[in-house]
mmCIF file of C-alpha atoms in Angstrom:
data_model
loop_
_atom_site.group_PDB
_atom_site.id
_atom_site.type_symbol
_atom_site.label_atom_id
_atom_site.label_comp_id
_atom_site.label_asym_id
_atom_site.label_seq_id
_atom_site.Cartn_x
_atom_site.Cartn_y
_atom_site.Cartn_z
ATOM 1 C CA GLY A 1068 159.380 -50.548 58.415
ATOM 2 C CA ALA A 1069 157.585 -48.605 55.887
ATOM 3 C CA VAL A 1070 157.245 -45.474 57.994
ATOM 4 C CA VAL A 1071 157.473 -42.070 56.755
ATOM 5 C CA SER A 1072 158.503 -38.890 59.217
ATOM 6 C CA GLN A 1073 157.813 -34.953 58.749
ATOM 7 C CA HIS A 1074 159.301 -31.620 59.887
ATOM 8 C CA PRO A 1075 158.286 -30.381 61.730
ATOM 9 C CA SER A 1076 154.920 -31.132 62.622
ATOM 10 C CA ARG A 1077 153.634 -27.581 63.382
ATOM 11 C CA VAL A 1078 155.424 -24.045 61.958
ATOM 12 C CA ILE A 1079 153.856 -20.745 62.371
ATOM 13 C CA CYS A 1080 155.720 -18.182 60.332
ATOM 14 C CA LYS A 1081 155.248 -14.111 58.706
ATOM 15 C CA SER A 1082 153.570 -13.439 56.239
ATOM 16 C CA GLY A 1083 156.176 -12.623 53.505
ATOM 17 C CA THR A 1084 158.269 -15.447 54.957
ATOM 18 C CA SER A 1085 160.056 -19.185 53.277
ATOM 19 C CA VAL A 1086 158.318 -22.175 55.610
ATOM 20 C CA LYS A 1087 160.167 -25.787 54.654
ATOM 21 C CA ILE A 1088 159.187 -28.896 55.120
ATOM 22 C CA GLU A 1089 160.961 -32.211 55.648
ATOM 23 C CA CYS A 1090 159.279 -35.110 54.028
ATOM 24 C CA ARG A 1091 161.562 -38.696 54.930
ATOM 25 C CA SER A 1092 161.445 -41.834 55.077
ATOM 26 C CA LEU A 1093 162.738 -44.133 57.497
ATOM 27 C CA ASP A 1094 162.966 -47.273 56.937
ATOM 28 C CA PHE A 1095 162.689 -47.767 52.842
ATOM 29 C CA GLN A 1096 163.248 -45.687 49.876
ATOM 30 C CA ALA A 1097 160.821 -44.092 48.168
ATOM 31 C CA THR A 1098 161.655 -42.924 44.124
ATOM 32 C CA THR A 1099 158.372 -40.868 44.962
ATOM 33 C CA MET A 1100 156.641 -38.956 47.195
ATOM 34 C CA PHE A 1101 153.958 -37.426 46.800
ATOM 35 C CA TRP A 1102 152.409 -34.076 48.321
ATOM 36 C CA TYR A 1103 148.490 -33.423 49.557
ATOM 37 C CA ARG A 1104 147.699 -29.829 51.183
ATOM 38 C CA GLN A 1105 144.295 -30.052 53.681
ATOM 39 C CA PHE A 1106 141.653 -27.740 54.579
ATOM 40 C CA PRO A 1107 140.215 -28.106 57.633
ATOM 41 C CA LYS A 1108 136.726 -30.024 57.448
ATOM 42 C CA GLN A 1109 138.040 -31.345 53.712
ATOM 43 C CA SER A 1110 139.702 -34.130 51.581
ATOM 44 C CA LEU A 1111 143.119 -34.379 51.010
ATOM 45 C CA MET A 1112 144.401 -32.941 47.569
ATOM 46 C CA LEU A 1113 147.224 -34.067 45.861
ATOM 47 C CA MET A 1114 150.015 -31.163 45.248
ATOM 48 C CA ALA A 1115 152.482 -32.651 43.258
ATOM 49 C CA THR A 1116 154.472 -35.976 42.936
ATOM 50 C CA SER A 1117 157.841 -34.915 43.283
ATOM 51 C CA ASN A 1118 160.744 -38.478 42.063
ATOM 52 C CA GLU A 1119 164.033 -38.227 43.413
ATOM 53 C CA GLY A 1120 166.987 -36.101 41.014
ATOM 54 C CA SER A 1121 164.053 -34.961 38.941
ATOM 55 C CA LYS A 1122 161.884 -31.868 39.181
ATOM 56 C CA ALA A 1123 158.245 -32.586 40.516
ATOM 57 C CA THR A 1124 155.214 -33.030 38.353
ATOM 58 C CA TYR A 1125 153.181 -30.094 39.789
ATOM 59 C CA GLU A 1126 148.867 -30.178 39.671
ATOM 60 C CA GLN A 1127 146.926 -28.111 38.093
ATOM 61 C CA GLY A 1128 146.439 -24.809 39.310
ATOM 62 C CA VAL A 1129 149.454 -25.665 41.865
ATOM 63 C CA GLU A 1130 151.872 -22.601 41.684
ATOM 64 C CA LYS A 1131 155.451 -24.736 40.668
ATOM 65 C CA ASP A 1132 157.343 -20.988 41.909
ATOM 66 C CA LYS A 1133 154.918 -21.166 44.972
ATOM 67 C CA PHE A 1134 155.212 -24.348 45.611
ATOM 68 C CA LEU A 1135 159.035 -25.467 45.463
ATOM 69 C CA ILE A 1136 158.918 -29.891 45.414
ATOM 70 C CA ASN A 1137 163.202 -30.611 46.000
ATOM 71 C CA HIS A 1138 163.872 -34.504 46.604
ATOM 72 C CA ALA A 1139 167.084 -35.569 46.006
ATOM 73 C CA SER A 1140 167.691 -38.024 47.697
ATOM 74 C CA LEU A 1141 165.129 -41.457 48.439
ATOM 75 C CA THR A 1142 164.571 -40.899 50.953
ATOM 76 C CA LEU A 1143 164.647 -37.069 51.830
ATOM 77 C CA SER A 1144 162.269 -34.649 49.935
ATOM 78 C CA THR A 1145 160.745 -31.042 51.076
ATOM 79 C CA LEU A 1146 159.019 -28.565 50.156
ATOM 80 C CA THR A 1147 159.368 -25.096 50.679
ATOM 81 C CA VAL A 1148 156.186 -23.027 50.564
ATOM 82 C CA THR A 1149 157.800 -18.780 49.171
ATOM 83 C CA SER A 1150 156.499 -15.809 50.345
ATOM 84 C CA ALA A 1151 153.712 -17.695 52.613
ATOM 85 C CA HIS A 1152 151.104 -14.986 52.371
ATOM 86 C CA PRO A 1153 147.978 -16.870 54.949
ATOM 87 C CA GLU A 1154 145.633 -18.379 53.301
ATOM 88 C CA ASP A 1155 148.686 -20.711 52.077
ATOM 89 C CA SER A 1156 147.975 -21.776 56.023
ATOM 90 C CA SER A 1157 147.265 -25.289 55.721
ATOM 91 C CA PHE A 1158 147.492 -29.046 56.635
ATOM 92 C CA TYR A 1159 150.135 -30.706 54.693
ATOM 93 C CA ILE A 1160 150.799 -33.741 54.617
ATOM 94 C CA CYS A 1161 153.095 -35.862 51.939
ATOM 95 C CA SER A 1162 153.376 -39.263 51.328
ATOM 96 C CA ALA A 1163 156.166 -42.226 49.706
ATOM 97 C CA ARG A 1164 156.613 -45.101 47.388
ATOM 98 C CA ASP A 1165 157.920 -47.760 48.106
ATOM 99 C CA GLN A 1166 160.114 -48.725 45.000
ATOM 100 C CA TRP A 1167 159.804 -52.335 45.821
ATOM 101 C CA GLN A 1168 156.632 -53.212 45.731
ATOM 102 C CA HIS A 1169 156.129 -50.810 42.335
ATOM 103 C CA SER A 1170 153.420 -53.282 41.630
ATOM 104 C CA TYR A 1171 151.032 -52.305 44.454
ATOM 105 C CA ASN A 1172 151.185 -48.793 44.058
ATOM 106 C CA GLU A 1173 150.803 -47.774 47.941
ATOM 107 C CA GLN A 1174 151.613 -44.570 49.718
ATOM 108 C CA PHE A 1175 152.592 -44.816 53.393
ATOM 109 C CA PHE A 1176 151.864 -41.296 54.672
ATOM 110 C CA GLY A 1177 153.791 -38.734 57.136
ATOM 111 C CA PRO A 1178 152.068 -37.395 59.680
ATOM 112 C CA GLY A 1179 151.466 -33.531 58.306
ATOM 113 C CA THR A 1180 152.362 -30.703 59.193
ATOM 114 C CA ARG A 1181 150.194 -27.682 60.451
ATOM 115 C CA LEU A 1182 151.211 -24.656 58.398
ATOM 116 C CA THR A 1183 150.183 -20.745 60.321
ATOM 117 C CA VAL A 1184 150.701 -17.992 58.426
ATOM 118 C CA LEU A 1185 150.087 -14.845 60.663
ATOM 119 C CA ALA B 437 138.604 -39.652 35.102
ATOM 120 C CA GLN B 438 138.921 -42.116 37.931
ATOM 121 C CA SER B 439 137.037 -40.643 41.338
ATOM 122 C CA VAL B 440 135.991 -41.870 44.196
ATOM 123 C CA THR B 441 132.910 -41.101 45.969
ATOM 124 C CA GLN B 442 131.954 -41.074 50.154
ATOM 125 C CA PRO B 443 127.967 -40.651 49.805
ATOM 126 C CA ASP B 444 127.660 -39.963 53.938
ATOM 127 C CA ILE B 445 128.968 -36.498 55.046
ATOM 128 C CA HIS B 446 128.847 -37.267 58.330
ATOM 129 C CA ILE B 447 127.683 -40.992 60.266
ATOM 130 C CA THR B 448 126.704 -40.594 64.180
ATOM 131 C CA VAL B 449 126.516 -44.489 65.051
ATOM 132 C CA SER B 450 126.068 -44.908 69.324
ATOM 133 C CA GLU B 451 129.111 -47.540 71.231
ATOM 134 C CA GLY B 452 128.881 -51.226 69.805
ATOM 135 C CA ALA B 453 126.166 -51.157 67.379
ATOM 136 C CA SER B 454 127.549 -52.015 63.780
ATOM 137 C CA LEU B 455 128.655 -49.314 61.559
ATOM 138 C CA GLU B 456 128.889 -49.195 57.224
ATOM 139 C CA LEU B 457 130.738 -46.838 55.496
ATOM 140 C CA ARG B 458 130.902 -46.187 51.926
ATOM 141 C CA CYS B 459 132.522 -46.036 49.179
ATOM 142 C CA ASN B 460 132.258 -45.805 45.369
ATOM 143 C CA TYR B 461 134.667 -45.068 42.633
ATOM 144 C CA SER B 462 134.732 -44.470 38.896
ATOM 145 C CA TYR B 463 138.166 -45.794 37.293
ATOM 146 C CA GLY B 464 138.440 -47.599 33.966
ATOM 147 C CA ALA B 465 140.621 -51.348 35.587
ATOM 148 C CA THR B 466 140.584 -52.262 38.641
ATOM 149 C CA PRO B 467 141.612 -50.484 40.782
ATOM 150 C CA TYR B 468 143.510 -51.134 44.374
ATOM 151 C CA LEU B 469 141.198 -49.929 47.129
ATOM 152 C CA PHE B 470 142.505 -48.521 50.345
ATOM 153 C CA TRP B 471 140.868 -47.724 53.624
ATOM 154 C CA TYR B 472 141.864 -44.185 55.913
ATOM 155 C CA VAL B 473 141.015 -42.884 59.608
ATOM 156 C CA GLN B 474 142.391 -39.701 59.747
ATOM 157 C CA SER B 475 142.231 -38.614 63.567
ATOM 158 C CA PRO B 476 141.563 -34.914 64.637
ATOM 159 C CA GLY B 477 145.520 -33.165 63.506
ATOM 160 C CA GLN B 478 146.892 -37.026 62.795
ATOM 161 C CA GLY B 479 148.038 -37.726 59.242
ATOM 162 C CA LEU B 480 146.444 -41.128 57.852
ATOM 163 C CA GLN B 481 146.369 -44.066 59.095
ATOM 164 C CA LEU B 482 146.000 -47.665 56.937
ATOM 165 C CA LEU B 483 143.284 -49.926 57.918
ATOM 166 C CA LEU B 484 143.207 -51.842 55.145
ATOM 167 C CA LYS B 485 143.945 -52.290 51.633
ATOM 168 C CA TYR B 486 142.555 -54.777 48.717
ATOM 169 C CA PHE B 487 144.810 -55.128 45.445
ATOM 170 C CA SER B 488 143.781 -58.635 44.447
ATOM 171 C CA GLY B 489 141.729 -62.212 44.805
ATOM 172 C CA ASP B 490 139.235 -62.245 48.190
ATOM 173 C CA THR B 491 137.153 -60.126 47.780
ATOM 174 C CA LEU B 492 136.253 -59.343 52.090
ATOM 175 C CA VAL B 493 139.501 -58.213 53.775
ATOM 176 C CA GLN B 494 140.209 -57.948 56.874
ATOM 177 C CA GLY B 495 142.434 -54.581 58.306
ATOM 178 C CA ILE B 496 142.800 -53.170 61.586
ATOM 179 C CA LYS B 497 140.834 -52.437 65.052
ATOM 180 C CA GLY B 498 139.029 -55.410 63.799
ATOM 181 C CA PHE B 499 137.515 -53.435 60.136
ATOM 182 C CA GLU B 500 136.691 -55.221 57.355
ATOM 183 C CA ALA B 501 135.584 -54.297 54.174
ATOM 184 C CA GLU B 502 134.601 -55.815 50.590
ATOM 185 C CA PHE B 503 135.487 -55.402 47.506
ATOM 186 C CA LYS B 504 132.218 -55.203 44.180
ATOM 187 C CA ARG B 505 133.232 -54.834 41.400
ATOM 188 C CA SER B 506 129.336 -55.022 39.567
ATOM 189 C CA GLN B 507 128.350 -52.084 42.039
ATOM 190 C CA SER B 508 132.105 -50.320 42.568
ATOM 191 C CA SER B 509 132.217 -50.150 46.081
ATOM 192 C CA PHE B 510 134.068 -50.412 49.036
ATOM 193 C CA ASN B 511 132.345 -50.362 51.870
ATOM 194 C CA LEU B 512 133.705 -50.577 55.511
ATOM 195 C CA ARG B 513 132.529 -52.399 58.058
ATOM 196 C CA LYS B 514 132.862 -53.032 61.959
ATOM 197 C CA PRO B 515 130.307 -54.962 63.770
ATOM 198 C CA SER B 516 130.457 -52.825 67.137
ATOM 199 C CA VAL B 517 131.541 -50.358 67.348
ATOM 200 C CA HIS B 518 133.972 -48.221 69.500
ATOM 201 C CA TRP B 519 134.497 -44.546 71.180
ATOM 202 C CA SER B 520 138.284 -44.159 70.205
ATOM 203 C CA ASP B 521 136.603 -44.973 66.692
ATOM 204 C CA ALA B 522 135.402 -41.572 66.048
ATOM 205 C CA ALA B 523 137.917 -40.010 63.354
ATOM 206 C CA GLU B 524 137.694 -38.468 60.131
ATOM 207 C CA TYR B 525 138.058 -41.724 57.388
ATOM 208 C CA PHE B 526 138.284 -41.890 53.255
ATOM 209 C CA CYS B 527 138.696 -43.743 51.279
ATOM 210 C CA ALA B 528 141.226 -43.967 48.652
ATOM 211 C CA VAL B 529 141.627 -45.559 44.757
ATOM 212 C CA GLY B 530 144.466 -46.048 43.554
ATOM 213 C CA ALA B 531 146.449 -45.476 40.341
ATOM 214 C CA ARG B 532 147.643 -49.677 38.373
ATOM 215 C CA ASN B 533 149.961 -47.614 35.672
ATOM 216 C CA THR B 534 153.097 -45.698 35.465
ATOM 217 C CA GLY B 535 150.777 -42.587 37.020
ATOM 218 C CA ASN B 536 150.699 -43.848 40.826
ATOM 219 C CA GLN B 537 148.273 -41.214 41.989
ATOM 220 C CA PHE B 538 145.367 -41.824 44.708
ATOM 221 C CA TYR B 539 142.387 -40.333 44.486
ATOM 222 C CA PHE B 540 140.887 -39.777 47.774
ATOM 223 C CA GLY B 541 137.356 -39.387 48.389
ATOM 224 C CA THR B 542 135.521 -36.317 50.484
ATOM 225 C CA GLY B 543 135.594 -38.209 53.989
ATOM 226 C CA THR B 544 133.304 -39.245 56.169
ATOM 227 C CA SER B 545 133.514 -37.667 59.547
ATOM 228 C CA LEU B 546 131.405 -40.907 62.046
ATOM 229 C CA THR B 547 130.483 -39.822 65.650
ATOM 230 C CA VAL B 548 129.783 -42.873 68.286
ATOM 231 C CA ILE B 549 127.949 -41.474 70.762
ATOM 232 C CA PRO B 550 127.600 -43.412 74.507
#
């Protein structure tokens, strides 16, 4: 149980285009999903917290208009990188929190999406 | 402020040798603690977690970790390392409040030599 998927696993796009990344909780309902960014050889940096049915909360320094997050259902959150540029190239990882494990705050991580902007 | 420190950026061990990866945290109360492993180009796999109770927790792949409140540490150990253990290891602290935020350490890269 507690499986999180991401799609696509890899994407290459041209500079100036937009890319959408999906994060799905496959066998549980996730009221909260998190989006992280990871640069090569570095740790995960939290970008935003996505709550189902409400606006995402962005970390300081993360551009809301560039990284659009939508959490329309209890099993799906999307991250759209708008007008992508080469500096947006990174590994994006989502995680989801099972609402039935509220007291334990455990997050389940997706396999990540490698974005390359040419 | 909450933070996680992994003092060792890179560790090299021989196959069959024991392993200890260090993790120190700063948190105002008893945290939730996690260890994750990440292979190149892959997502995170949970090795083990501590929420409460017994301070020595067992995880997958023969790993264990011990929570030491007095030292604010949660070190990961394995008695005999296998070549397949080569990967990046991340320690994380989860907040017990409604923020639910995870704080990750900078990671320790493990190389296993034959």
